[in-house]
PDB file of C-alpha atoms and ligand atoms in Angstrom:
ATOM      1  CA  MET U   1      11.213   1.283   2.106  1.00  0.00           C
ATOM      2  CA  ARG U   2       8.493  -1.408   2.943  1.00  0.00           C
ATOM      3  CA  ILE U   3       6.058  -2.828   0.400  1.00  0.00           C
ATOM      4  CA  PHE U   4       2.454  -3.450   0.977  1.00  0.00           C
ATOM      5  CA  LEU U   5       0.259  -5.338  -1.588  1.00  0.00           C
ATOM      6  CA  ASP U   6      -2.709  -3.052  -2.886  1.00  0.00           C
ATOM      7  CA  THR U   7      -5.206  -5.659  -3.527  1.00  0.00           C
ATOM      8  CA  ALA U   8      -8.281  -7.522  -2.069  1.00  0.00           C
ATOM      9  CA  ASN U   9      -7.399 -10.611  -4.062  1.00  0.00           C
ATOM     10  CA  VAL U  10      -6.372 -13.360  -1.494  1.00  0.00           C
ATOM     11  CA  ASP U  11      -4.652 -15.605  -4.212  1.00  0.00           C
ATOM     12  CA  GLN U  12      -2.472 -12.628  -5.077  1.00  0.00           C
ATOM     13  CA  ILE U  13      -1.768 -11.870  -1.297  1.00  0.00           C
ATOM     14  CA  ARG U  14      -0.989 -15.622  -0.843  1.00  0.00           C
ATOM     15  CA  GLN U  15       1.513 -15.698  -3.878  1.00  0.00           C
ATOM     16  CA  ALA U  16       3.106 -12.449  -2.802  1.00  0.00           C
ATOM     17  CA  LYS U  17       3.582 -13.655   0.736  1.00  0.00           C
ATOM     18  CA  ARG U  18       5.462 -16.766  -0.405  1.00  0.00           C
ATOM     19  CA  LEU U  19       8.197 -14.226  -1.868  1.00  0.00           C
ATOM     20  CA  GLY U  20       8.706 -12.866   1.799  1.00  0.00           C
ATOM     21  CA  VAL U  21       8.854  -9.199   0.534  1.00  0.00           C
ATOM     22  CA  ILE U  22       5.414  -7.679   1.530  1.00  0.00           C
ATOM     23  CA  SER U  23       4.608  -6.483   5.112  1.00  0.00           C
ATOM     24  CA  GLY U  24       0.928  -5.363   4.804  1.00  0.00           C
ATOM     25  CA  VAL U  25      -2.073  -5.065   2.514  1.00  0.00           C
ATOM     26  CA  THR U  26      -4.190  -2.028   1.447  1.00  0.00           C
ATOM     27  CA  THR U  27      -7.624  -2.502   0.195  1.00  0.00           C
ATOM     28  CA  ASN U  28     -10.441  -0.162  -0.917  1.00  0.00           C
ATOM     29  CA  PRO U  29     -14.077  -0.416  -2.200  1.00  0.00           C
ATOM     30  CA  SER U  30     -12.836  -0.555  -5.863  1.00  0.00           C
ATOM     31  CA  LEU U  31     -10.452  -3.256  -5.068  1.00  0.00           C
ATOM     32  CA  MET U  32     -12.882  -5.290  -3.265  1.00  0.00           C
ATOM     33  CA  PHE U  33     -15.293  -4.866  -6.390  1.00  0.00           C
ATOM     34  CA  GLN U  34     -12.486  -6.120  -8.743  1.00  0.00           C
ATOM     35  CA  ALA U  35     -11.817  -9.179  -6.390  1.00  0.00           C
ATOM     36  CA  GLY U  36     -15.634  -9.836  -6.543  1.00  0.00           C
ATOM     37  CA  ARG U  37     -15.804  -9.555  -2.714  1.00  0.00           C
ATOM     38  CA  ALA U  38     -19.198  -8.371  -1.525  1.00  0.00           C
ATOM     39  CA  ASP U  39     -18.384 -10.167   1.794  1.00  0.00           C
ATOM     40  CA  TYR U  40     -16.570  -7.326   3.392  1.00  0.00           C
ATOM     41  CA  ARG U  41     -16.058  -8.793   6.709  1.00  0.00           C
ATOM     42  CA  ALA U  42     -15.123 -12.119   5.504  1.00  0.00           C
ATOM     43  CA  ALA U  43     -12.718 -10.817   2.979  1.00  0.00           C
ATOM     44  CA  ILE U  44     -10.703  -8.553   5.614  1.00  0.00           C
ATOM     45  CA  GLN U  45     -10.660 -11.454   8.099  1.00  0.00           C
ATOM     46  CA  GLU U  46      -9.368 -13.805   5.402  1.00  0.00           C
ATOM     47  CA  ILE U  47      -6.812 -11.262   4.364  1.00  0.00           C
ATOM     48  CA  CYS U  48      -5.723 -10.602   8.034  1.00  0.00           C
ATOM     49  CA  ALA U  49      -5.277 -14.363   8.529  1.00  0.00           C
ATOM     50  CA  ILE U  50      -2.707 -14.383   5.623  1.00  0.00           C
ATOM     51  CA  GLU U  51      -1.005 -10.972   6.270  1.00  0.00           C
ATOM     52  CA  SER U  52      -0.054 -10.285   9.936  1.00  0.00           C
ATOM     53  CA  GLY U  53       1.154  -6.854   9.013  1.00  0.00           C
ATOM     54  CA  PRO U  54      -1.301  -3.929   8.734  1.00  0.00           C
ATOM     55  CA  VAL U  55      -4.206  -4.432   6.577  1.00  0.00           C
ATOM     56  CA  SER U  56      -6.143  -1.267   5.606  1.00  0.00           C
ATOM     57  CA  ALA U  57      -9.885  -1.497   5.302  1.00  0.00           C
ATOM     58  CA  GLU U  58     -11.894   1.720   4.177  1.00  0.00           C
ATOM     59  CA  VAL U  59     -14.785   3.145   5.936  1.00  0.00           C
ATOM     60  CA  LEU U  60     -17.746   4.463   3.801  1.00  0.00           C
ATOM     61  CA  SER U  61     -19.764   6.915   5.955  1.00  0.00           C
ATOM     62  CA  PRO U  62     -19.503  10.724   4.899  1.00  0.00           C
ATOM     63  CA  GLU U  63     -19.801  11.904   8.360  1.00  0.00           C
ATOM     64  CA  ALA U  64     -17.333  11.864  11.228  1.00  0.00           C
ATOM     65  CA  GLU U  65     -19.884   9.978  13.706  1.00  0.00           C
ATOM     66  CA  GLY U  66     -20.528   7.075  11.138  1.00  0.00           C
ATOM     67  CA  MET U  67     -16.881   6.892  10.223  1.00  0.00           C
ATOM     68  CA  VAL U  68     -15.934   6.241  13.802  1.00  0.00           C
ATOM     69  CA  GLU U  69     -18.678   3.709  14.325  1.00  0.00           C
ATOM     70  CA  GLU U  70     -17.696   1.809  11.311  1.00  0.00           C
ATOM     71  CA  ALA U  71     -14.102   1.907  12.294  1.00  0.00           C
ATOM     72  CA  ARG U  72     -14.845   0.603  15.800  1.00  0.00           C
ATOM     73  CA  GLU U  73     -16.666  -2.233  14.330  1.00  0.00           C
ATOM     74  CA  VAL U  74     -14.258  -3.088  11.622  1.00  0.00           C
ATOM     75  CA  SER U  75     -11.326  -2.716  14.011  1.00  0.00           C
ATOM     76  CA  LYS U  76     -12.847  -5.617  16.032  1.00  0.00           C
ATOM     77  CA  TRP U  77     -12.633  -7.974  13.009  1.00  0.00           C
ATOM     78  CA  ALA U  78      -8.927  -8.562  13.339  1.00  0.00           C
ATOM     79  CA  ALA U  79      -6.020  -7.265  15.451  1.00  0.00           C
ATOM     80  CA  ASN U  80      -3.827  -6.005  12.469  1.00  0.00           C
ATOM     81  CA  VAL U  81      -6.694  -3.956  10.718  1.00  0.00           C
ATOM     82  CA  ALA U  82      -5.896  -0.306   9.973  1.00  0.00           C
ATOM     83  CA  ILE U  83      -8.850   1.963   9.105  1.00  0.00           C
ATOM     84  CA  LYS U  84      -8.592   4.077   5.948  1.00  0.00           C
ATOM     85  CA  ILE U  85     -10.339   7.422   6.502  1.00  0.00           C
ATOM     86  CA  PRO U  86     -10.609   9.972   3.633  1.00  0.00           C
ATOM     87  CA  ALA U  87      -8.627  13.322   3.952  1.00  0.00           C
ATOM     88  CA  THR U  88     -11.801  15.426   4.489  1.00  0.00           C
ATOM     89  CA  VAL U  89     -12.979  17.763   7.346  1.00  0.00           C
ATOM     90  CA  ALA U  90     -15.099  14.888   8.853  1.00  0.00           C
ATOM     91  CA  GLY U  91     -12.219  12.425   8.148  1.00  0.00           C
ATOM     92  CA  LEU U  92      -9.980  14.587  10.301  1.00  0.00           C
ATOM     93  CA  GLU U  93     -12.474  14.705  13.131  1.00  0.00           C
ATOM     94  CA  ALA U  94     -12.699  10.870  12.994  1.00  0.00           C
ATOM     95  CA  THR U  95      -8.968  10.292  12.871  1.00  0.00           C
ATOM     96  CA  SER U  96      -8.553  12.321  16.022  1.00  0.00           C
ATOM     97  CA  ILE U  97     -11.074  10.416  17.834  1.00  0.00           C
ATOM     98  CA  LEU U  98      -9.802   7.041  16.515  1.00  0.00           C
ATOM     99  CA  ALA U  99      -6.181   7.846  17.262  1.00  0.00           C
ATOM    100  CA  ARG U 100      -7.050   8.529  20.895  1.00  0.00           C
ATOM    101  CA  GLU U 101      -8.848   5.149  21.084  1.00  0.00           C
ATOM    102  CA  ASN U 102      -5.501   3.616  19.664  1.00  0.00           C
ATOM    103  CA  ILE U 103      -7.201   2.488  16.405  1.00  0.00           C
ATOM    104  CA  LYS U 104      -4.528   2.876  13.498  1.00  0.00           C
ATOM    105  CA  VAL U 105      -5.536   5.224  10.772  1.00  0.00           C
ATOM    106  CA  ASN U 106      -4.570   5.211   7.330  1.00  0.00           C
ATOM    107  CA  PHE U 107      -5.409   8.752   6.217  1.00  0.00           C
ATOM    108  CA  THR U 108      -6.131   8.266   2.598  1.00  0.00           C
ATOM    109  CA  LEU U 109      -7.003   9.859  -0.702  1.00  0.00           C
ATOM    110  CA  CYS U 110      -4.295  12.515   0.068  1.00  0.00           C
ATOM    111  CA  PHE U 111      -3.338  14.856  -2.734  1.00  0.00           C
ATOM    112  CA  SER U 112      -1.583  17.694  -0.898  1.00  0.00           C
ATOM    113  CA  LEU U 113       0.899  18.538   1.735  1.00  0.00           C
ATOM    114  CA  ASN U 114      -1.610  20.199   3.823  1.00  0.00           C
ATOM    115  CA  GLN U 115      -4.011  17.212   3.923  1.00  0.00           C
ATOM    116  CA  ALA U 116      -1.066  15.062   4.858  1.00  0.00           C
ATOM    117  CA  LEU U 117       0.181  17.395   7.601  1.00  0.00           C
ATOM    118  CA  LEU U 118      -3.403  17.733   9.119  1.00  0.00           C
ATOM    119  CA  GLY U 119      -3.696  13.866   9.106  1.00  0.00           C
ATOM    120  CA  ALA U 120      -0.505  13.632  10.895  1.00  0.00           C
ATOM    121  CA  LEU U 121      -1.380  16.224  13.532  1.00  0.00           C
ATOM    122  CA  ALA U 122      -4.821  14.476  14.042  1.00  0.00           C
ATOM    123  CA  GLY U 123      -2.770  11.279  14.755  1.00  0.00           C
ATOM    124  CA  ALA U 124      -2.804   9.115  11.596  1.00  0.00           C
ATOM    125  CA  ALA U 125      -0.508   6.279  11.738  1.00  0.00           C
ATOM    126  CA  TYR U 126      -0.182   6.268   7.957  1.00  0.00           C
ATOM    127  CA  THR U 127      -1.014   8.758   5.171  1.00  0.00           C
ATOM    128  CA  SER U 128      -1.657   7.411   1.644  1.00  0.00           C
ATOM    129  CA  LEU U 129      -0.611   9.879  -1.173  1.00  0.00           C
ATOM    130  CA  PHE U 130      -2.124   8.876  -4.617  1.00  0.00           C
ATOM    131  CA  VAL U 131       0.763   9.331  -6.874  1.00  0.00           C
ATOM    132  CA  GLY U 132      -0.651   7.711  -9.949  1.00  0.00           C
ATOM    133  CA  ARG U 133      -3.949   9.795  -9.729  1.00  0.00           C
ATOM    134  CA  LEU U 134      -1.791  12.958  -9.388  1.00  0.00           C
ATOM    135  CA  ASP U 135       0.323  12.120 -12.352  1.00  0.00           C
ATOM    136  CA  ASP U 136      -2.971  11.417 -14.271  1.00  0.00           C
ATOM    137  CA  ILE U 137      -3.964  15.013 -13.962  1.00  0.00           C
ATOM    138  CA  GLY U 138      -0.331  16.335 -14.763  1.00  0.00           C
ATOM    139  CA  HIS U 139       0.931  16.829 -11.322  1.00  0.00           C
ATOM    140  CA  ASP U 140       4.242  15.251 -10.157  1.00  0.00           C
ATOM    141  CA  GLY U 141       2.984  12.879  -7.583  1.00  0.00           C
ATOM    142  CA  MET U 142       6.275  11.582  -6.336  1.00  0.00           C
ATOM    143  CA  GLU U 143       7.643  15.085  -5.846  1.00  0.00           C
ATOM    144  CA  LEU U 144       4.771  15.657  -3.242  1.00  0.00           C
ATOM    145  CA  VAL U 145       5.766  12.305  -1.540  1.00  0.00           C
ATOM    146  CA  LYS U 146       9.378  13.709  -1.287  1.00  0.00           C
ATOM    147  CA  GLU U 147       8.156  16.980   0.184  1.00  0.00           C
ATOM    148  CA  ILE U 148       5.828  15.370   2.700  1.00  0.00           C
ATOM    149  CA  VAL U 149       8.637  13.045   3.824  1.00  0.00           C
ATOM    150  CA  GLU U 150      10.909  16.144   4.229  1.00  0.00           C
ATOM    151  CA  VAL U 151       8.296  17.972   6.264  1.00  0.00           C
ATOM    152  CA  PHE U 152       7.584  14.987   8.481  1.00  0.00           C
ATOM    153  CA  ASN U 153      11.217  14.530   9.184  1.00  0.00           C
ATOM    154  CA  LYS U 154      11.691  18.187   9.776  1.00  0.00           C
ATOM    155  CA  TYR U 155       9.019  18.194  12.471  1.00  0.00           C
ATOM    156  CA  LYS U 156       9.460  14.715  13.892  1.00  0.00           C
ATOM    157  CA  LEU U 157       6.044  13.505  12.838  1.00  0.00           C
ATOM    158  CA  SER U 158       5.732   9.806  13.358  1.00  0.00           C
ATOM    159  CA  THR U 159       3.011   9.338  10.659  1.00  0.00           C
ATOM    160  CA  GLU U 160       4.356   6.924   7.874  1.00  0.00           C
ATOM    161  CA  VAL U 161       4.181   7.851   4.302  1.00  0.00           C
ATOM    162  CA  ILE U 162       2.601   5.549   1.882  1.00  0.00           C
ATOM    163  CA  ALA U 163       3.159   6.029  -1.737  1.00  0.00           C
ATOM    164  CA  ALA U 164      -0.093   4.676  -3.178  1.00  0.00           C
ATOM    165  CA  SER U 165      -1.802   4.624  -6.544  1.00  0.00           C
ATOM    166  CA  ILE U 166       1.279   3.067  -8.110  1.00  0.00           C
ATOM    167  CA  ARG U 167       1.119   2.156 -11.737  1.00  0.00           C
ATOM    168  CA  HIS U 168       4.508   0.814 -12.739  1.00  0.00           C
ATOM    169  CA  PRO U 169       7.892  -0.192 -11.596  1.00  0.00           C
ATOM    170  CA  LEU U 170       9.463   3.265 -12.035  1.00  0.00           C
ATOM    171  CA  HIS U 171       7.039   4.530  -9.410  1.00  0.00           C
ATOM    172  CA  CYS U 172       8.608   2.126  -6.797  1.00  0.00           C
ATOM    173  CA  VAL U 173      12.116   3.112  -7.770  1.00  0.00           C
ATOM    174  CA  ALA U 174      10.968   6.943  -7.217  1.00  0.00           C
ATOM    175  CA  ALA U 175       8.993   6.160  -4.063  1.00  0.00           C
ATOM    176  CA  ALA U 176      12.332   4.514  -2.627  1.00  0.00           C
ATOM    177  CA  LYS U 177      14.467   7.561  -3.613  1.00  0.00           C
ATOM    178  CA  ALA U 178      11.646   9.948  -2.359  1.00  0.00           C
ATOM    179  CA  GLY U 179      12.125   8.359   1.106  1.00  0.00           C
ATOM    180  CA  ALA U 180       8.561   7.051   1.202  1.00  0.00           C
ATOM    181  CA  HIS U 181       8.226   4.561   4.291  1.00  0.00           C
ATOM    182  CA  ILE U 182       6.012   2.365   2.234  1.00  0.00           C
ATOM    183  CA  ALA U 183       5.044   1.846  -1.237  1.00  0.00           C
ATOM    184  CA  THR U 184       1.670   0.010  -1.726  1.00  0.00           C
ATOM    185  CA  VAL U 185       1.802  -1.907  -4.965  1.00  0.00           C
ATOM    186  CA  PRO U 186      -0.553  -3.804  -7.214  1.00  0.00           C
ATOM    187  CA  TYR U 187       0.370  -7.432  -7.785  1.00  0.00           C
ATOM    188  CA  ASN U 188       1.400  -6.959 -11.468  1.00  0.00           C
ATOM    189  CA  VAL U 189       3.792  -4.149 -10.460  1.00  0.00           C
ATOM    190  CA  LEU U 190       5.299  -6.335  -7.804  1.00  0.00           C
ATOM    191  CA  MET U 191       6.006  -9.074 -10.538  1.00  0.00           C
ATOM    192  CA  GLN U 192       7.389  -6.387 -12.829  1.00  0.00           C
ATOM    193  CA  MET U 193       9.858  -5.144 -10.170  1.00  0.00           C
ATOM    194  CA  ILE U 194      11.788  -8.650 -10.068  1.00  0.00           C
ATOM    195  CA  GLN U 195      11.943  -8.730 -13.862  1.00  0.00           C
ATOM    196  CA  HIS U 196      15.192  -7.875 -15.840  1.00  0.00           C
ATOM    197  CA  PRO U 197      16.023  -9.191 -19.407  1.00  0.00           C
ATOM    198  CA  LEU U 198      19.563  -9.665 -18.511  1.00  0.00           C
ATOM    199  CA  THR U 199      18.840 -11.748 -15.582  1.00  0.00           C
ATOM    200  CA  SER U 200      16.706 -14.054 -17.856  1.00  0.00           C
ATOM    201  CA  ILE U 201      19.428 -14.136 -20.552  1.00  0.00           C
ATOM    202  CA  GLY U 202      21.867 -14.887 -17.793  1.00  0.00           C
ATOM    203  CA  VAL U 203      19.897 -17.738 -16.328  1.00  0.00           C
ATOM    204  CA  THR U 204      19.323 -19.248 -19.909  1.00  0.00           C
ATOM    205  CA  ARG U 205      23.037 -18.965 -20.764  1.00  0.00           C
ATOM    206  CA  PHE U 206      24.242 -20.518 -17.431  1.00  0.00           C
ATOM    207  CA  ALA U 207      21.866 -23.453 -17.986  1.00  0.00           C
ATOM    208  CA  GLU U 208      22.991 -23.870 -21.496  1.00  0.00           C
ATOM    209  CA  ASP U 209      26.684 -23.809 -20.747  1.00  0.00           C
ATOM    210  CA  TRP U 210      26.268 -26.247 -17.888  1.00  0.00           C
ATOM    211  CA  GLN U 211      24.550 -28.461 -20.575  1.00  0.00           C
ATOM    212  CA  ARG U 212      27.505 -28.265 -22.785  1.00  0.00           C
ATOM    213  CA  ILE U 213      30.082 -29.045 -19.906  1.00  0.00           C
ATOM    214  CA  THR U 214      27.980 -32.016 -18.946  1.00  0.00           C
ATOM    215  CA  ARG U 215      27.465 -33.311 -22.560  1.00  0.00           C
ATOM    216  CA  ALA U 216      31.169 -32.832 -23.114  1.00  0.00           C
ATOM    217  CA  GLU U 217      32.092 -34.827 -20.053  1.00  0.00           C
ATOM    218  CA  GLY U 218      29.572 -37.429 -20.967  1.00  0.00           C
TER     219      GLY U 218
HETATM  220  C1  E4P E 301      -4.078   2.339  -1.826  1.00  0.00           C
HETATM  221  O1  E4P E 301      -4.346   2.544  -0.715  1.00  0.00           O
HETATM  222  C2  E4P E 301      -5.112   3.009  -2.862  1.00  0.00           C
HETATM  223  O2  E4P E 301      -6.622   2.790  -2.567  1.00  0.00           O
HETATM  224  C3  E4P E 301      -4.706   2.670  -4.299  1.00  0.00           C
HETATM  225  O3  E4P E 301      -3.259   2.610  -4.450  1.00  0.00           O
HETATM  226  C4  E4P E 301      -5.456   3.477  -5.283  1.00  0.00           C
HETATM  227  O4  E4P E 301      -4.950   3.129  -6.527  1.00  0.00           O
HETATM  228  P1  E4P E 301      -5.649   3.580  -7.895  1.00  0.00           P
HETATM  229  O5  E4P E 301      -5.447   5.133  -8.138  1.00  0.00           O
HETATM  230  O6  E4P E 301      -4.833   2.823  -8.916  1.00  0.00           O
HETATM  231  O7  E4P E 301      -7.016   3.168  -7.845  1.00  0.00           O
END
């Protein structure tokens, strides 16, 4: 499973890149707002300069024609931009047009197998399942990821499944077990993934024991 960073905060992206574990970035208007980036184009271009893997940028038009126009414009901003298109009727139409133009679509705001299946048939490169938001309303988001991965494998659909709306490190474990191709994780969750109290205790104890040896020898 690959890991994308789910943020529009360039400092977080730079930090995460240094760790060598992320291979893409996903943004959305809420993340742009949180990062204080009203300069949409500049923000996407800055992110694309840091991350050479796919960087997802969302379109906002409600109609297919507007989505396609926006997507064509945004896809000129950098070679590695993927366009986030919502899982709606208009989104399907836009996805099928953009796929024929070789513009990578991240079919987003997906909450059902049917939505993901239609997005894949329309030619989306990725489909983003919002696991946390499903969990929030009492549905098992990760079970859905598992089912979609199984169906895509069964019918040899090439669309990659992104486990999105990740809230905590256990979601990452479950996404990997469910066979998600990608999990897009917030920076704080990425940091939590590497933490283990026994590692911290072990590092401290090795350092202390080494001090004891060197003191005894001195
Ligand atoms: C990623 O593509 C999604 O936009 C993001 O994971 C949504 O996360 P949220 O449900 O925490 O807003």
